[in-house]
Amino acid sequence: MEIIIQPDERAGYQFAARIVAALVRDRPDAVLGLVTGRTAVPLYQEVIRIHRDQRLTFASVRTFNLDEYVGLPHGHPASYHAFMKTHLFEAIDIKPTNTHIPNGMADDIARECREYEQQIRDCGGIDLQILGIGADGHIGFNEPSSSLGSRTRIKTLTDGTRRDNAHAFEQFEDVPRHAITMGVGTIMDARSCLVLAFGMGKADPVAKAVEGPVTAMVPASVLQFHPDVKVILDPDSAALLARKDYYAKVFREKPSWQQY
Ligand code: GLP
């Protein structure tokens, strides 16, 4: 894992957006794995800014979102379909047919999950998976105790996760109890991963994911087995890392050919 501690959140989002932009510039038909949640919003704002200011085109980019609530109509403002339209898709030149989000309204959820996996394979796999991290260490909606080899499937959300996401709903009771999520194994198949976590609220799951033992009780910890993961942090989210001085030194002392 490459732990990159930026001076503040804003610098972290800019750094992450530059990584996304560099990939799309290099590979115009890149397959991006996309994330939702509060952390995603400033990242997408920065990506949109680069699209406008530097004429970065997404016309051939394909995308797969990590997850979606089950039983929430796509037009519902808290659905991830609506989130992606509002915060990214409508502001860039991506083709709607190139974007994929699990269909939580499908009659046959198991079949929807199988087909989602197939669509990812048909696109040649995900080049860069963007990830946030839940307070309990979840990635996508893979709650603690998720199989580390799991594929796209339905998951029951913990009440903690439902509370953390309740801000997007009128009341807690409205937060769906189930979601379709890429599995931990699906995420691990991505060729590279970019994890974003900012603020004190993320310090505990970040420390467990980066320095704790690999365990299904902290699904993000499995990323320790992935050969190409960048974790972008600010001083607050890095606060509980025992080796943070070392990570800063690694970043400072990178050989010139490895620098960003
Ligand atoms: C949800 C999403 C995750 C996301 C997490 C953190 O649970 N399914 O993919 O990483 O929220 O969200 P936030 O960025 O709002 O803290």
XYZ file of N, CA and C and ligand atoms in Angstrom:
796
model
N 0.845 -1.200 0.000
C 0.000 0.000 0.000
C 0.875 1.242 0.000
N 0.454 2.225 -0.763
C 1.181 3.485 -0.738
C 0.317 4.492 0.025
N 0.816 4.926 1.169
C 0.047 5.828 2.023
C 0.499 7.256 1.736
N -0.406 8.072 1.220
C -0.045 9.427 0.811
C -0.812 10.413 1.694
N -0.069 11.069 2.590
C -0.717 12.003 3.528
C -0.541 13.414 2.988
N -1.644 14.000 2.571
C -1.606 15.342 2.000
C -1.816 16.388 3.109
N -1.378 17.642 2.877
C -1.472 18.650 3.941
C -2.903 18.914 4.416
N -3.880 18.795 3.530
C -5.280 18.969 3.935
C -6.186 18.248 2.930
N -7.482 18.251 3.255
C -8.467 17.544 2.419
C -8.437 18.007 0.970
N -8.388 19.340 0.837
C -8.452 19.907 -0.515
C -7.295 19.382 -1.382
N -6.101 19.378 -0.786
C -4.932 18.869 -1.515
C -5.121 17.380 -1.813
N -5.743 16.668 -0.890
C -5.994 15.236 -1.089
C -6.917 14.986 -2.267
N -8.000 15.784 -2.353
C -8.932 15.615 -3.477
C -8.261 15.965 -4.794
N -7.438 17.022 -4.771
C -6.760 17.426 -6.011
C -5.788 16.337 -6.455
N -5.086 15.767 -5.493
C -4.119 14.711 -5.799
C -4.842 13.509 -6.424
N -5.951 13.130 -5.794
C -6.709 11.964 -6.281
C -7.272 12.238 -7.679
N -7.807 13.442 -7.889
C -8.395 13.767 -9.194
C -7.327 13.748 -10.289
N -6.112 14.155 -9.926
C -5.019 14.129 -10.923
C -4.691 12.688 -11.321
N -4.799 11.758 -10.379
C -4.531 10.348 -10.699
C -5.600 9.822 -11.664
N -6.852 10.175 -11.397
C -7.943 9.751 -12.277
C -7.731 10.355 -13.671
N -7.411 11.654 -13.703
C -7.249 12.350 -14.984
C -6.079 11.764 -15.777
N -4.986 11.445 -15.081
C -3.810 10.898 -15.778
C -4.161 9.562 -16.432
N -4.942 8.747 -15.733
C -5.328 7.455 -16.306
C -6.188 7.666 -17.555
N -7.170 8.576 -17.460
C -8.092 8.792 -18.584
C -7.355 9.399 -19.783
N -6.367 10.245 -19.492
C -5.574 10.842 -20.570
C -4.755 9.758 -21.279
N -4.213 8.877 -20.456
C -3.346 7.815 -20.945
C -4.149 6.733 -21.668
N -5.349 6.479 -21.138
C -6.179 5.399 -21.659
C -7.611 5.907 -21.804
N -7.937 6.533 -22.929
C -9.244 7.203 -23.072
C -10.445 6.278 -22.876
N -10.244 4.952 -23.058
C -11.381 4.041 -22.833
C -11.228 3.276 -21.512
N -10.595 3.930 -20.550
C -10.371 3.293 -19.241
C -11.694 2.861 -18.616
N -11.590 1.820 -17.778
C -12.759 1.361 -17.017
C -12.557 1.819 -15.573
N -13.422 2.726 -15.124
C -13.305 3.278 -13.772
C -14.333 2.629 -12.849
N -13.909 2.266 -11.664
C -14.834 1.811 -10.625
C -15.150 3.011 -9.759
N -16.420 3.355 -9.648
C -16.791 4.610 -8.975
C -17.445 4.376 -7.618
N -17.317 5.383 -6.777
C -17.785 5.325 -5.394
C -18.799 6.444 -5.175
N -19.636 6.280 -4.179
C -20.563 7.341 -3.780
C -20.266 7.710 -2.322
N -21.046 8.628 -1.788
C -20.836 9.043 -0.393
C -20.289 10.455 -0.342
N -20.208 11.004 0.859
C -19.796 12.402 1.007
C -18.377 12.637 0.513
N -17.506 11.640 0.689
C -16.114 11.790 0.259
C -16.023 11.933 -1.255
N -16.984 11.326 -1.961
C -16.910 11.329 -3.425
C -17.224 12.709 -4.012
N -18.008 13.513 -3.308
C -18.517 14.753 -3.915
C -17.387 15.719 -4.300
N -16.496 16.093 -3.358
C -15.415 17.021 -3.755
C -14.461 16.399 -4.779
N -14.302 15.080 -4.743
C -13.448 14.429 -5.756
C -14.052 14.646 -7.144
N -15.347 14.393 -7.267
C -15.971 14.544 -8.576
C -15.978 16.017 -9.013
N -16.107 16.932 -8.042
C -16.050 18.370 -8.406
C -14.701 18.694 -9.043
N -13.667 18.121 -8.482
C -12.314 18.355 -8.985
C -12.137 17.704 -10.366
N -12.703 16.508 -10.538
C -12.627 15.829 -11.841
C -13.374 16.666 -12.894
N -14.514 17.203 -12.516
C -15.309 18.039 -13.439
C -14.512 19.296 -13.817
N -13.824 19.864 -12.825
C -13.018 21.063 -13.096
C -11.924 20.741 -14.127
N -11.278 19.583 -13.968
C -10.217 19.202 -14.921
C -10.836 18.955 -16.307
N -12.008 18.308 -16.322
C -12.706 18.069 -17.594
C -12.935 19.396 -18.325
N -13.373 20.423 -17.572
C -13.680 21.720 -18.195
C -12.413 22.500 -18.547
N -11.513 22.620 -17.565
C -10.348 23.496 -17.753
C -9.319 22.892 -18.696
N -9.202 21.574 -18.670
C -8.142 20.950 -19.469
C -8.717 20.118 -20.614
N -9.997 20.282 -20.859
C -10.681 19.576 -21.945
C -10.430 18.072 -21.906
N -10.499 17.511 -20.719
C -10.317 16.059 -20.585
C -11.627 15.386 -20.962
N -11.572 14.504 -21.965
C -12.822 13.887 -22.412
C -13.053 12.521 -21.763
N -14.319 12.255 -21.463
C -14.731 10.962 -20.899
C -15.594 10.204 -21.919
N -15.519 10.627 -23.189
C -16.431 10.095 -24.201
C -16.314 8.583 -24.380
N -15.136 8.031 -24.123
C -14.979 6.578 -24.296
C -14.801 5.828 -22.970
N -14.838 6.571 -21.873
C -14.628 5.935 -20.554
C -15.846 5.086 -20.194
N -15.591 3.924 -19.586
C -16.665 3.072 -19.063
C -16.606 3.115 -17.539
N -17.737 3.060 -16.866
C -17.725 3.110 -15.403
C -18.622 2.040 -14.787
N -18.202 1.568 -13.627
C -19.008 0.640 -12.820
C -19.051 1.166 -11.394
N -20.239 1.404 -10.893
C -20.344 1.829 -9.498
C -20.289 0.640 -8.554
N -19.821 0.940 -7.353
C -19.666 -0.117 -6.355
C -20.988 -0.722 -5.909
N -22.013 0.129 -5.754
C -23.179 -0.379 -5.036
C -24.435 0.451 -5.288
N -25.551 -0.059 -4.833
C -26.836 0.671 -4.906
C -27.790 0.044 -3.893
N -28.661 0.878 -3.343
C -29.681 0.383 -2.405
C -30.688 -0.507 -3.126
N -31.200 -1.477 -2.400
C -32.254 -2.340 -2.952
C -33.613 -1.696 -2.652
N -34.440 -1.622 -3.689
C -35.817 -1.152 -3.511
C -35.988 0.354 -3.536
N -34.939 1.079 -3.860
C -35.039 2.542 -3.922
C -35.129 2.941 -5.400
N -36.249 3.565 -5.832
C -36.369 3.926 -7.253
C -35.194 4.802 -7.701
N -34.787 4.648 -8.961
C -33.612 5.375 -9.461
C -33.791 6.890 -9.377
N -35.046 7.332 -9.385
C -35.299 8.772 -9.303
C -35.249 9.296 -7.878
N -35.199 8.418 -6.897
C -35.157 8.877 -5.495
C -33.855 9.647 -5.280
N -33.923 10.844 -4.656
C -32.700 11.661 -4.546
C -31.562 10.979 -3.780
N -31.887 10.019 -2.918
C -30.817 9.355 -2.159
C -30.274 8.116 -2.870
N -30.877 7.777 -4.039
C -30.359 6.595 -4.755
C -28.985 6.925 -5.331
N -28.165 5.928 -5.516
C -26.842 6.165 -6.080
C -26.929 6.474 -7.577
N -28.039 6.051 -8.219
C -28.264 6.462 -9.607
C -28.384 7.992 -9.662
N -29.218 8.547 -8.753
C -29.412 9.999 -8.737
C -28.117 10.703 -8.330
N -27.438 10.151 -7.343
C -26.178 10.744 -6.864
C -25.188 10.892 -8.021
N -25.018 9.822 -8.787
C -24.004 9.852 -9.854
C -24.367 10.850 -10.945
N -25.675 10.909 -11.273
C -26.126 11.891 -12.278
C -25.799 13.298 -11.795
N -26.214 13.595 -10.563
C -26.073 14.945 -10.024
C -24.614 15.345 -9.854
N -23.822 14.436 -9.298
C -22.469 14.835 -8.887
C -21.389 14.595 -9.932
N -21.718 13.802 -10.983
C -20.668 13.589 -11.990
C -21.214 13.491 -13.423
N -22.077 12.521 -13.664
C -22.378 12.167 -15.046
C -22.935 13.336 -15.871
N -23.805 14.150 -15.260
C -24.416 15.235 -16.042
C -23.437 16.370 -16.337
N -22.303 16.360 -15.634
C -21.355 17.477 -15.796
C -20.174 17.123 -16.692
N -20.099 15.881 -17.144
C -19.001 15.491 -18.048
C -19.606 14.878 -19.314
N -18.737 14.575 -20.283
C -19.252 14.105 -21.576
C -19.302 12.580 -21.663
N -19.599 11.931 -20.535
C -19.642 10.464 -20.551
C -20.949 10.006 -21.212
N -20.888 8.865 -21.911
C -22.111 8.333 -22.538
C -22.887 7.548 -21.489
N -24.169 7.858 -21.281
C -24.944 7.118 -20.284
C -24.861 5.607 -20.480
N -24.770 5.159 -21.741
C -24.712 3.704 -21.990
C -23.386 3.104 -21.522
N -22.390 3.949 -21.275
C -21.099 3.443 -20.776
C -21.036 3.410 -19.250
N -22.108 3.863 -18.597
C -22.103 3.880 -17.134
C -22.934 2.713 -16.611
N -22.461 2.100 -15.547
C -23.157 0.946 -14.969
C -23.288 1.133 -13.456
N -24.486 0.910 -12.968
C -24.759 0.954 -11.526
C -25.662 -0.246 -11.241
N -25.410 -1.012 -10.192
C -26.301 -2.153 -9.934
C -27.759 -1.683 -9.852
N -28.657 -2.511 -10.372
C -30.075 -2.155 -10.375
C -30.764 -2.748 -9.144
N -30.917 -1.910 -8.146
C -31.548 -2.360 -6.895
C -33.045 -2.554 -7.024
N -33.603 -2.214 -8.193
C -35.044 -2.407 -8.427
C -35.305 -3.679 -9.239
N -34.260 -4.446 -9.532
C -34.428 -5.652 -10.366
C -35.369 -6.645 -9.677
N -36.182 -7.331 -10.491
C -37.070 -8.361 -9.922
C -36.249 -9.528 -9.416
N -35.208 -9.850 -10.176
C -34.371 -11.000 -9.823
C -32.978 -10.465 -9.424
N -32.804 -10.234 -8.130
C -31.571 -9.600 -7.640
C -30.354 -10.493 -7.895
N -30.514 -11.789 -7.679
C -29.375 -12.707 -7.859
C -28.885 -12.658 -9.303
N -29.850 -12.620 -10.226
C -29.491 -12.564 -11.644
C -28.818 -11.231 -11.987
N -29.362 -10.153 -11.434
C -28.772 -8.823 -11.635
C -27.296 -8.836 -11.199
N -27.028 -9.463 -10.062
C -25.652 -9.504 -9.539
C -24.738 -10.307 -10.468
N -25.240 -11.433 -10.941
C -24.434 -12.257 -11.872
C -24.129 -11.475 -13.145
N -25.160 -10.780 -13.649
C -24.980 -10.035 -14.901
C -24.013 -8.859 -14.708
N -24.050 -8.253 -13.529
C -23.140 -7.129 -13.257
C -21.692 -7.601 -13.327
N -21.440 -8.746 -12.719
C -20.090 -9.333 -12.771
C -19.693 -9.597 -14.228
N -20.646 -10.112 -15.008
C -20.362 -10.427 -16.405
C -20.054 -9.160 -17.200
N -20.793 -8.092 -16.914
C -20.557 -6.826 -17.630
C -19.157 -6.287 -17.329
N -18.721 -6.438 -16.079
C -17.360 -5.988 -15.733
C -16.346 -6.807 -16.532
N -16.568 -8.113 -16.569
C -15.636 -8.979 -17.341
C -15.649 -8.598 -18.816
N -16.858 -8.349 -19.357
C -16.981 -8.021 -20.785
C -16.225 -6.733 -21.134
N -16.096 -5.839 -20.173
C -15.354 -4.582 -20.413
C -13.853 -4.775 -20.191
N -13.446 -5.975 -19.838
C -12.014 -6.234 -19.644
C -11.522 -5.976 -18.224
N -12.446 -5.791 -17.289
C -12.054 -5.574 -15.887
C -11.866 -4.104 -15.587
N -11.790 -3.787 -14.309
C -11.702 -2.392 -13.861
C -10.235 -1.963 -13.759
N -9.907 -0.834 -14.384
C -8.525 -0.336 -14.337
C -8.224 0.331 -12.999
N -9.156 1.168 -12.553
C -8.934 1.917 -11.305
C -10.230 1.928 -10.507
N -10.189 1.345 -9.322
C -11.361 1.350 -8.447
C -11.183 2.428 -7.388
N -12.079 3.396 -7.358
C -12.038 4.430 -6.324
C -12.867 3.937 -5.136
N -12.324 4.121 -3.947
C -12.991 3.605 -2.746
C -13.010 4.652 -1.643
N -14.085 4.644 -0.868
C -14.103 5.335 0.416
C -13.996 4.257 1.473
N -14.164 4.638 2.710
C -14.119 3.636 3.765
C -15.197 3.975 4.794
N -15.969 2.979 5.171
C -17.023 3.203 6.167
C -16.427 3.238 7.567
N -17.188 3.773 8.523
C -16.700 3.887 9.904
C -16.329 2.514 10.470
N -16.981 1.461 9.979
C -16.675 0.106 10.473
C -15.673 -0.618 9.564
N -15.051 0.115 8.663
C -14.035 -0.485 7.790
C -14.613 -1.120 6.534
N -15.893 -0.824 6.223
C -16.451 -1.441 5.012
C -15.985 -0.726 3.747
N -15.956 -1.482 2.663
C -15.724 -0.917 1.325
C -16.905 -1.342 0.464
N -17.351 -0.443 -0.431
C -18.650 -0.679 -1.077
C -19.655 -0.773 0.065
N -20.490 -1.804 0.040
C -21.358 -2.062 1.199
C -20.997 -3.418 1.800
N -19.726 -3.788 1.701
C -19.274 -5.053 2.301
C -19.051 -4.826 3.792
N -20.057 -5.187 4.551
C -20.014 -4.965 5.994
C -19.052 -5.960 6.653
N -18.594 -5.660 7.883
C -17.733 -6.604 8.591
C -18.346 -8.013 8.589
N -17.490 -8.987 8.413
C -17.814 -10.428 8.282
C -18.115 -10.818 6.838
N -18.050 -9.847 5.905
C -18.188 -10.197 4.479
C -17.058 -11.131 4.075
N -17.369 -12.103 3.257
C -16.312 -12.981 2.743
C -15.289 -12.155 1.963
N -14.032 -12.395 2.223
C -12.987 -11.654 1.506
C -12.886 -12.099 0.046
N -13.601 -13.164 -0.301
C -13.622 -13.599 -1.702
C -14.956 -13.313 -2.378
N -15.814 -12.545 -1.720
C -17.191 -12.374 -2.211
C -17.252 -11.663 -3.560
N -18.333 -11.963 -4.286
C -18.624 -11.298 -5.563
C -19.862 -10.423 -5.372
N -20.269 -9.731 -6.435
C -21.443 -8.854 -6.360
C -22.650 -9.635 -5.851
N -23.306 -9.082 -4.827
C -24.432 -9.779 -4.193
C -25.212 -8.804 -3.327
N -26.286 -9.308 -2.719
C -27.067 -8.469 -1.807
C -26.453 -8.550 -0.418
N -26.415 -7.424 0.270
C -25.930 -7.401 1.662
C -26.964 -6.711 2.542
N -27.052 -7.157 3.773
C -27.887 -6.490 4.782
C -27.019 -5.428 5.449
N -27.516 -4.196 5.490
C -26.726 -3.101 6.069
C -26.834 -3.114 7.593
N -25.751 -2.771 8.260
C -25.813 -2.636 9.717
C -26.558 -1.334 10.042
N -27.087 -1.243 11.237
C -27.776 -0.004 11.603
C -26.776 1.158 11.688
N -25.518 0.854 12.012
C -24.488 1.898 12.041
C -24.301 2.508 10.658
N -24.213 1.658 9.650
C -24.069 2.137 8.272
C -25.321 2.884 7.841
N -26.500 2.379 8.244
C -27.747 3.065 7.887
C -27.773 4.459 8.524
N -27.297 4.549 9.773
C -27.259 5.865 10.439
C -26.277 6.798 9.717
N -25.096 6.267 9.367
C -24.084 7.096 8.690
C -24.585 7.635 7.354
N -25.496 6.898 6.718
C -25.990 7.316 5.408
C -27.363 7.994 5.487
N -27.878 8.159 6.703
C -29.235 8.699 6.877
C -29.336 10.164 6.453
N -28.174 10.867 6.394
C -28.194 12.289 6.017
C -28.845 12.520 4.659
N -28.830 11.504 3.797
C -29.383 11.667 2.452
C -30.897 11.396 2.421
N -31.447 10.932 3.531
C -32.873 10.575 3.585
C -33.603 11.522 4.543
N -34.945 11.525 4.437
C -35.706 12.393 5.341
C -35.604 11.901 6.778
N -35.675 10.590 6.956
C -35.558 10.041 8.314
C -34.848 8.682 8.273
N -34.305 8.315 9.415
C -33.527 7.071 9.516
C -34.306 5.861 8.988
N -35.604 5.817 9.340
C -36.421 4.664 8.945
C -36.495 4.496 7.425
N -36.248 5.571 6.690
C -36.334 5.501 5.222
C -35.097 4.852 4.595
N -34.020 4.715 5.366
C -32.781 4.161 4.789
C -33.002 2.670 4.524
N -32.813 2.239 3.272
C -33.039 0.819 2.971
C -32.188 -0.099 3.848
N -32.680 -1.313 4.018
C -31.974 -2.292 4.860
C -31.025 -3.161 4.047
N -31.168 -3.119 2.727
C -30.336 -3.974 1.869
C -29.723 -3.168 0.735
N -28.616 -3.672 0.246
C -27.966 -3.051 -0.922
C -27.358 -4.150 -1.782
N -27.194 -3.838 -3.061
C -26.362 -4.687 -3.924
C -24.976 -4.060 -3.901
N -23.965 -4.855 -3.681
C -22.601 -4.311 -3.699
C -21.655 -5.253 -4.443
N -20.699 -4.653 -5.146
C -19.573 -5.474 -5.635
C -19.018 -6.196 -4.421
N -18.549 -7.413 -4.617
C -17.964 -8.143 -3.499
C -16.537 -7.675 -3.217
N -15.999 -8.146 -2.101
C -14.602 -7.826 -1.787
C -13.698 -8.417 -2.873
N -14.039 -9.619 -3.324
C -13.251 -10.263 -4.391
C -13.350 -9.489 -5.697
N -14.531 -8.934 -5.978
C -14.707 -8.132 -7.202
C -13.784 -6.913 -7.137
N -13.766 -6.266 -5.970
C -12.930 -5.067 -5.799
C -11.452 -5.445 -5.937
N -11.082 -6.566 -5.365
C -9.672 -6.998 -5.409
C -9.211 -7.307 -6.833
N -10.153 -7.593 -7.736
C -9.790 -7.874 -9.132
C -9.426 -6.613 -9.909
N -9.770 -5.442 -9.377
C -9.427 -4.200 -10.088
C -7.904 -4.121 -10.205
N -7.425 -3.563 -11.321
C -5.972 -3.518 -11.522
C -5.285 -2.549 -10.563
N -6.005 -1.517 -10.139
C -5.453 -0.618 -9.124
C -6.605 -0.035 -8.301
N -6.283 0.402 -7.107
C -7.304 0.970 -6.215
C -6.814 2.297 -5.658
N -7.755 3.207 -5.470
C -7.467 4.524 -4.907
C -8.448 4.723 -3.753
N -7.915 4.727 -2.537
C -8.771 4.876 -1.352
C -8.672 6.314 -0.861
N -9.808 6.934 -0.602
C -9.827 8.312 -0.080
C -10.485 8.317 1.290
N -9.829 8.941 2.250
C -10.430 9.059 3.582
C -9.900 10.326 4.236
N -10.808 11.175 4.672
C -10.404 12.449 5.273
C -11.175 12.695 6.567
N -10.529 13.341 7.523
C -11.188 13.736 8.770
C -10.992 12.726 9.884
N -11.176 13.198 11.117
C -10.966 12.366 12.313
C -11.852 11.125 12.327
N -13.054 11.268 11.763
C -14.006 10.150 11.768
C -13.472 8.918 11.044
N -12.475 9.108 10.193
C -11.938 7.976 9.425
C -10.636 7.437 10.024
N -10.131 8.100 11.068
C -8.816 7.708 11.601
C -8.795 6.253 12.082
N -9.843 5.837 12.766
C -9.866 4.475 13.308
C -9.963 3.406 12.201
N -10.944 3.505 11.278
C -10.965 2.487 10.220
C -9.719 2.511 9.336
N -9.135 3.694 9.126
C -7.916 3.769 8.294
C -6.777 3.018 8.987
N -6.596 3.265 10.282
C -5.500 2.597 11.008
C -5.694 1.085 10.980
N -6.941 0.642 11.171
C -7.200 -0.807 11.158
C -6.967 -1.397 9.773
N -7.409 -0.668 8.742
C -7.277 -1.196 7.381
C -5.817 -1.249 6.938
N -5.041 -0.224 7.322
C -3.673 -0.114 6.810
C -2.676 -0.895 7.672
N -2.865 -0.832 8.989
C -1.837 -1.423 9.870
C -2.353 -2.595 10.708
N -3.646 -2.803 10.702
C -4.197 -3.898 11.497
C -4.048 -5.222 10.784
N -4.428 -6.296 11.449
C -4.396 -7.596 10.776
C -5.452 -7.645 9.661
N -5.192 -8.438 8.655
C -6.186 -8.632 7.595
C -7.290 -9.512 8.165
N -8.495 -8.972 8.158
C -9.612 -9.718 8.731
C -10.916 -9.322 8.062
N -11.804 -10.287 7.938
C -13.130 -10.001 7.378
C -13.901 -9.035 8.269
N -13.448 -8.836 9.511
C -14.137 -7.892 10.395
C -13.813 -6.444 10.024
N -12.762 -6.258 9.218
C -12.436 -4.930 8.656
C -12.210 -5.165 7.158
N -13.273 -5.208 6.365
C -13.110 -5.602 4.954
C -12.028 -4.819 4.206
N -11.844 -3.536 4.521
C -10.824 -2.752 3.804
C -9.414 -3.285 4.050
N -9.214 -4.038 5.122
C -7.866 -4.539 5.426
C -7.362 -5.519 4.369
N -8.274 -6.135 3.614
C -7.849 -7.088 2.585
C -7.036 -6.391 1.492
N -7.179 -5.068 1.398
C -6.420 -4.321 0.383
C -4.916 -4.455 0.617
N -4.513 -4.864 1.813
C -3.081 -5.125 2.078
C -2.536 -6.203 1.138
N -3.429 -7.035 0.617
C -2.998 -8.086 -0.325
C -2.963 -7.590 -1.777
N -3.488 -6.385 -2.012
C -3.569 -5.903 -3.397
C -2.231 -5.277 -3.794
N -1.733 -5.569 -5.001
C -0.409 -5.058 -5.377
C -0.364 -3.582 -5.751
N -1.497 -2.925 -5.957
C -1.448 -1.534 -6.416
C -2.569 -0.720 -5.761
N -2.316 -0.265 -4.543
C -3.308 0.533 -3.809
C -2.662 1.832 -3.337
N -3.322 2.940 -3.615
C -2.904 4.228 -3.045
C -3.974 4.657 -2.050
N -3.536 5.082 -0.878
C -4.469 5.559 0.149
C -4.181 7.035 0.376
N -5.130 7.893 0.023
C -4.918 9.341 0.145
C -5.591 9.819 1.438
N -4.799 10.425 2.296
C -5.278 10.831 3.618
C -4.961 12.296 3.875
N -5.575 12.851 4.930
C -5.151 14.151 5.458
C -4.593 13.883 6.864
N -4.007 14.890 7.511
C -3.400 14.622 8.825
C -4.405 14.033 9.832
N -5.677 14.419 9.759
C -6.662 13.884 10.709
C -6.935 12.397 10.479
N -7.167 12.005 9.240
C -7.484 10.585 8.997
C -6.245 9.715 9.185
N -5.052 10.334 9.141
C -3.797 9.580 9.334
C -3.374 9.550 10.802
N -4.164 10.234 11.659
C -3.707 10.490 13.035
C -3.352 9.228 13.827
N -4.034 8.130 13.590
C -3.803 6.930 14.416
C -2.841 5.931 13.777
N -2.214 6.319 12.684
C -1.260 5.409 12.034
C 0.070 5.430 12.794
N 0.522 4.263 13.226
C 1.758 4.182 14.007
C 2.970 4.585 13.169
N 2.933 4.302 11.864
C 4.106 4.523 11.019
C 3.945 5.737 10.105
N 3.132 6.714 10.523
C 2.853 7.825 9.589
C 4.104 8.615 9.212
N 5.077 8.713 10.134
C 6.302 9.442 9.794
C 7.054 8.716 8.678
N 7.020 7.405 8.736
C 7.681 6.618 7.690
C 6.995 6.821 6.336
N 5.641 6.822 6.341
C 4.921 7.005 5.065
C 5.256 8.379 4.465
N 5.372 9.388 5.330
C 5.706 10.736 4.852
C 7.113 10.733 4.258
N 8.012 10.013 4.914
C 9.401 9.934 4.438
C 9.464 9.225 3.078
N 8.704 8.148 2.945
C 8.672 7.412 1.672
C 8.244 8.368 0.549
N 7.211 9.149 0.838
C 6.679 10.071 -0.177
C 7.701 11.155 -0.522
N 8.354 11.699 0.526
C 9.341 12.773 0.340
C 10.553 12.300 -0.440
N 10.950 11.055 -0.163
C 12.226 10.577 -0.689
C 12.077 9.654 -1.894
N 10.942 9.740 -2.565
C 10.747 8.921 -3.756
C 11.816 9.237 -4.786
N 12.367 8.224 -5.441
C 13.299 8.516 -6.532
C 12.575 9.307 -7.617
N 13.317 10.129 -8.345
C 12.667 11.057 -9.279
C 11.777 10.320 -10.290
N 12.178 9.125 -10.727
C 11.394 8.422 -11.732
C 10.059 7.912 -11.175
N 9.921 7.946 -9.837
C 8.693 7.435 -9.234
C 7.764 8.553 -8.793
N 8.230 9.802 -8.973
C 7.427 10.901 -8.429
C 6.195 11.198 -9.276
N 5.218 11.847 -8.647
C 3.974 12.147 -9.345
C 4.113 13.437 -10.124
C -21.276 4.187 1.899
C -20.780 3.668 0.557
C -19.296 3.442 0.581
C -18.594 4.688 1.100
C -19.054 4.958 2.508
C -18.366 6.153 3.152
O -21.395 3.176 2.825
N -21.451 2.465 0.182
O -18.827 3.095 -0.699
O -17.207 4.509 1.063
O -20.459 5.207 2.443
O -19.103 7.297 2.864
P -18.683 8.776 3.214
O -17.757 9.174 2.154
O -19.991 9.508 3.167
O -18.068 8.759 4.562
